[in-house]
Coordinates of N, CA and C in Angstrom, one line a residue:
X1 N 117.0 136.5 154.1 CA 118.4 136.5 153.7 C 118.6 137.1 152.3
X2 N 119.8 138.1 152.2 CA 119.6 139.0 150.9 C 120.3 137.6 149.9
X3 N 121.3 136.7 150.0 CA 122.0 135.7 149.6 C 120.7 135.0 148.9
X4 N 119.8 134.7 149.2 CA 118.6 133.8 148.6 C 118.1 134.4 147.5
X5 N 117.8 135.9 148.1 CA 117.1 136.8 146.9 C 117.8 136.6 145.8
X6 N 119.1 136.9 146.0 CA 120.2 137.0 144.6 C 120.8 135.9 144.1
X7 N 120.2 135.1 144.7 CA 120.2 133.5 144.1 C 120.8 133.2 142.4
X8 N 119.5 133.9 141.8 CA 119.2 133.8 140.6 C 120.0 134.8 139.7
X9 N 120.4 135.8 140.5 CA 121.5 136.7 139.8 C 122.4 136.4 139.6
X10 N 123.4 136.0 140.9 CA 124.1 135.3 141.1 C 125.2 133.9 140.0
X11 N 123.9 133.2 140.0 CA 123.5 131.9 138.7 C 123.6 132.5 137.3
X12 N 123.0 134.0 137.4 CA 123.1 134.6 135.7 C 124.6 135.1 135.6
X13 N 125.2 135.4 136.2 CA 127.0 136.1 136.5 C 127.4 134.8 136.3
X14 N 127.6 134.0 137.0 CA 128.8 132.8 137.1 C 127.9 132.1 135.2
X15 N 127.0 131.9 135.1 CA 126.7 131.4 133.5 C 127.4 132.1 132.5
X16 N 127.5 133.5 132.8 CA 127.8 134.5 131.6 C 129.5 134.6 131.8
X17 N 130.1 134.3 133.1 CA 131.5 133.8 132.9 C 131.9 132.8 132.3
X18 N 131.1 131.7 133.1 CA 131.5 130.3 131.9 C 131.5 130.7 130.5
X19 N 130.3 131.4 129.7 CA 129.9 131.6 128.8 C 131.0 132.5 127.9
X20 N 131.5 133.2 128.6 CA 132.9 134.4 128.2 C 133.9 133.7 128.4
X21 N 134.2 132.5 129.1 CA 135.1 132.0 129.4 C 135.4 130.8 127.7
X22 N 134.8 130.4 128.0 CA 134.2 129.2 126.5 C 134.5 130.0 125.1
X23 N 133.9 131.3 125.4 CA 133.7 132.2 123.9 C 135.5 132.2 123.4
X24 N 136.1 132.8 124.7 CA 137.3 133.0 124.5 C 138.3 132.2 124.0
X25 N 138.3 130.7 124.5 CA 139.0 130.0 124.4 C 138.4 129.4 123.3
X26 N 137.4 129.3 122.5 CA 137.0 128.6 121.4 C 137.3 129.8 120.7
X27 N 137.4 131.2 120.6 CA 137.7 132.4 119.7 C 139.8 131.6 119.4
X28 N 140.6 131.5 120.4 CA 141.8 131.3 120.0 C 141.9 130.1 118.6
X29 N 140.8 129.3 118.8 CA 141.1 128.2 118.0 C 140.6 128.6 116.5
X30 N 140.0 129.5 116.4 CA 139.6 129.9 114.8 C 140.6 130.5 113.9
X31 N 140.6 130.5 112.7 CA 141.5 130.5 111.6 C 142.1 132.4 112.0
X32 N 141.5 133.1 112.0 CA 141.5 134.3 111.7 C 141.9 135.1 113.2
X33 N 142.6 134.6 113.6 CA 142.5 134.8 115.0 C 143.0 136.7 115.1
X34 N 143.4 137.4 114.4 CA 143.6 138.9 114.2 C 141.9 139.4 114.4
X35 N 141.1 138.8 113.7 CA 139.9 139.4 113.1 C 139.3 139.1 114.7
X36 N 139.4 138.1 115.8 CA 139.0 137.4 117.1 C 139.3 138.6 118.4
X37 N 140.7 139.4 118.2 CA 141.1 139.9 119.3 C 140.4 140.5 120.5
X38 N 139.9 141.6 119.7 CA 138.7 142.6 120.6 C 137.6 141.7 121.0
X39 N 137.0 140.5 120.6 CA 136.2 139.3 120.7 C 137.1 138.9 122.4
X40 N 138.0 138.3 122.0 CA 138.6 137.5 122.7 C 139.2 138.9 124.8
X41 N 139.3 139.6 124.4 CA 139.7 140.7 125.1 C 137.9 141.1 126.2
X42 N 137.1 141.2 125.2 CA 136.0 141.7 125.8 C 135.2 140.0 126.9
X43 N 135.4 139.1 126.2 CA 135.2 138.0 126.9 C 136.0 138.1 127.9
X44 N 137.0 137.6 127.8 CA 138.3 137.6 129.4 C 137.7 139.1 130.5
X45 N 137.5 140.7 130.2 CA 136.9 141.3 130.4 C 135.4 141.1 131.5
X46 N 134.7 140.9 130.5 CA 133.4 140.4 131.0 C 133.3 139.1 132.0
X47 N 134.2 138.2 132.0 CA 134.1 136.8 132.7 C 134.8 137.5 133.6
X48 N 135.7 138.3 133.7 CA 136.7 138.6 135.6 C 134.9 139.3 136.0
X49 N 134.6 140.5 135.5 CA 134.0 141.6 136.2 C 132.3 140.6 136.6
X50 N 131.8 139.7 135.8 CA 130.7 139.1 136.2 C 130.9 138.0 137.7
X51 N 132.5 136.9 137.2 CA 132.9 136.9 138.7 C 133.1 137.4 140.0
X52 N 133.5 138.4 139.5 CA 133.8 139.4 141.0 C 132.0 140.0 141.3
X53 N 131.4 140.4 140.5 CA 130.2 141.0 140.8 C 129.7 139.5 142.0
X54 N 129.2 138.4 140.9 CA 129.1 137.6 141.9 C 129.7 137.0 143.7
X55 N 130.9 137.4 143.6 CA 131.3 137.5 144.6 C 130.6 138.6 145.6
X56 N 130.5 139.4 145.3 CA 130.7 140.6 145.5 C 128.8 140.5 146.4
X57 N 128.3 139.9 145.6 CA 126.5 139.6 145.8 C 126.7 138.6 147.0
X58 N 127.2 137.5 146.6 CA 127.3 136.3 147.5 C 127.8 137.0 148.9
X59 N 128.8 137.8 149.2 CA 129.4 138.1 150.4 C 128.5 139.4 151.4
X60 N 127.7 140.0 150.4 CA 126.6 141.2 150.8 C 127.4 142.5 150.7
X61 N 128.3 142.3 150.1 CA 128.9 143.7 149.9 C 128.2 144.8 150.0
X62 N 128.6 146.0 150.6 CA 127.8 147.2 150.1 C 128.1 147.7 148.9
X63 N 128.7 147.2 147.8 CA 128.6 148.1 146.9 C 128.6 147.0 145.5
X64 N 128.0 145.8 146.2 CA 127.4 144.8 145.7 C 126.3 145.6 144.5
X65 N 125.6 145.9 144.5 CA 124.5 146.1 143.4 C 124.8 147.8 142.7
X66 N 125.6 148.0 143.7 CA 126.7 149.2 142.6 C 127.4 148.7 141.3
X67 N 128.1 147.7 141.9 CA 129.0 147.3 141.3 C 128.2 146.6 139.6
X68 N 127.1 146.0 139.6 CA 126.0 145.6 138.8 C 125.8 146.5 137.5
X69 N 126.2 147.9 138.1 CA 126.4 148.9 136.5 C 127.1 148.8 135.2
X70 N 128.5 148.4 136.3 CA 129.9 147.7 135.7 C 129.2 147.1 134.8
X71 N 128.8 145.9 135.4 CA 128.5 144.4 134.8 C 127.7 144.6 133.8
X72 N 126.7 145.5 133.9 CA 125.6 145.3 132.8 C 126.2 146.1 131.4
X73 N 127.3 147.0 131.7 CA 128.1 147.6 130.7 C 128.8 146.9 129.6
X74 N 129.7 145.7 130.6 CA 130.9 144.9 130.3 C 129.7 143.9 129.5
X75 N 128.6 143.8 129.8 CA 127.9 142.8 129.2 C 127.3 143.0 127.7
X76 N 126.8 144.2 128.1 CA 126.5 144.6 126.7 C 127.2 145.3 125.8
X77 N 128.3 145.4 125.8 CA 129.4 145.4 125.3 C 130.5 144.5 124.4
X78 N 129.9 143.5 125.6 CA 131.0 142.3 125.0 C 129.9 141.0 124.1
X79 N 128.4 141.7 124.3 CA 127.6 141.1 123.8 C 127.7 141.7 122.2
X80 N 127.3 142.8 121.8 CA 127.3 143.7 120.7 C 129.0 142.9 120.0
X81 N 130.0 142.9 120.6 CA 131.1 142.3 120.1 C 130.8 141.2 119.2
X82 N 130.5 139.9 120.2 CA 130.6 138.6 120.2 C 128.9 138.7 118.5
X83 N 128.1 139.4 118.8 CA 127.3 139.6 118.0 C 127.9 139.3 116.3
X84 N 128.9 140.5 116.3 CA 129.8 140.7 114.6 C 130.3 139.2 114.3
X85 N 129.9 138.4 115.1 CA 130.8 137.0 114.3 C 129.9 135.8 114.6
X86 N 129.9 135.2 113.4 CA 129.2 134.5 113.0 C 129.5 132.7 113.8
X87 N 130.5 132.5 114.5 CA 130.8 131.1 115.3 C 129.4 130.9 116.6
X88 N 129.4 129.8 116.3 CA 128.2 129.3 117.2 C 128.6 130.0 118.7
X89 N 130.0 129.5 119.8 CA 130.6 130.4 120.6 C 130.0 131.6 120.9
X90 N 130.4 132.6 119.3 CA 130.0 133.4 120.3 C 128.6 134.3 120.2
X91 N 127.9 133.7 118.9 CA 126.4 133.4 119.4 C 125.6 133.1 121.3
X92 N 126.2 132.0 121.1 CA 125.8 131.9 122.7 C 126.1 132.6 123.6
X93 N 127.5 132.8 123.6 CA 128.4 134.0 124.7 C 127.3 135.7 124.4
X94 N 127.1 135.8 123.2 CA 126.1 137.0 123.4 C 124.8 137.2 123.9
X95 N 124.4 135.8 123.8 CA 122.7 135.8 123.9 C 122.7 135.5 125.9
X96 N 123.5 135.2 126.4 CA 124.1 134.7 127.8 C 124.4 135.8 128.0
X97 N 125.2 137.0 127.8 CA 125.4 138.1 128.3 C 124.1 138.8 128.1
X98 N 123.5 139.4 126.8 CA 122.3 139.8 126.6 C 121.8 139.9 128.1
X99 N 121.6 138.3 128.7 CA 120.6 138.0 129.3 C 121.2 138.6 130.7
X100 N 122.2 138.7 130.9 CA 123.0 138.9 132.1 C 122.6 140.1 132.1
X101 N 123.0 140.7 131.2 CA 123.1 142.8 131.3 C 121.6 142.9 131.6
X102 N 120.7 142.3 131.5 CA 119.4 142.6 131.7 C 119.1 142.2 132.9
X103 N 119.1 141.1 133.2 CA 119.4 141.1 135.0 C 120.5 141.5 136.1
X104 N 121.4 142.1 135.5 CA 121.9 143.1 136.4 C 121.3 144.6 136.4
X105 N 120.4 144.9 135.2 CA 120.4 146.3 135.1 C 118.7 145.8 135.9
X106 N 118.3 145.1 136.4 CA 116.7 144.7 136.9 C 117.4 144.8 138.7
X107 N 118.8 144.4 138.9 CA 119.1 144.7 140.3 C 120.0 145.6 140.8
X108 N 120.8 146.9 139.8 CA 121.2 147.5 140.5 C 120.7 148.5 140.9
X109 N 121.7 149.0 142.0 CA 121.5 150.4 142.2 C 122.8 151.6 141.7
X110 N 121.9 153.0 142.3 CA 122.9 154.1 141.7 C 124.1 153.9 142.6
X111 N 124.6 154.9 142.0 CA 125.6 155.3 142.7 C 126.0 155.9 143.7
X112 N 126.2 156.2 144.9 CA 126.0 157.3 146.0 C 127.0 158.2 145.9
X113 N 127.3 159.3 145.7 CA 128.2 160.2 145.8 C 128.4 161.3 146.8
X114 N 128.5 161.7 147.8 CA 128.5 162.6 149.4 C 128.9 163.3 148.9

């Protein structure tokens, strides 16, 4: 069953949502919230596209581990973000993506183009 294999993928996407999900809503609450936005933008970002990937794995999609490209982009992206700021948030929200973008980029594939 491909569902078992991607078990563990799976479990890294839905962590790295919660994890963007958390970043974000703990980014509203800080003083500076102008200096937060692109922070706060790349999280919400990153938590839809790691959800849907997951979905996307769980259901056997065909364009399931396509879609993984996305993800390891949005990850490291919103990782490098969350990086520039010093709140515990989004310390973790980076080191959680980090780890995401690295196991998605260990399970996708290319792209097919005809």
């Amino acid at each position: 069953m491909e569902n078992r294999n991607n078990h563990a993928l799976i479990q890294a996407l839905l962590d790295c949502a919660l994890a963007c999900e958390h970043c974000a809503s703990s980014c509203l609450q800080e003083e500076d919230l102008n200096m937060m936005v692109d922070c706060i933008k790349l999280d919400r970002d990153c938590a839809d596209i790691c959800t849907q990937a997951a979905r996307l794995l769980q259901r056997e999609s065909v364009i399931g581990k396509q879609y993984l490209l996305l993800c390891e982009e949005i990850c490291r992206l919103c990782a490098a973000e969350c990086g520039k700021h010093d709140h515990e948030h989004c310390r973790q929200c980076a080191v959680t993506c980090e780890e995401c973008a690295d196991a998605c980029h260990a399970h996708h594939e290319p792209i097919h183009q005809d």
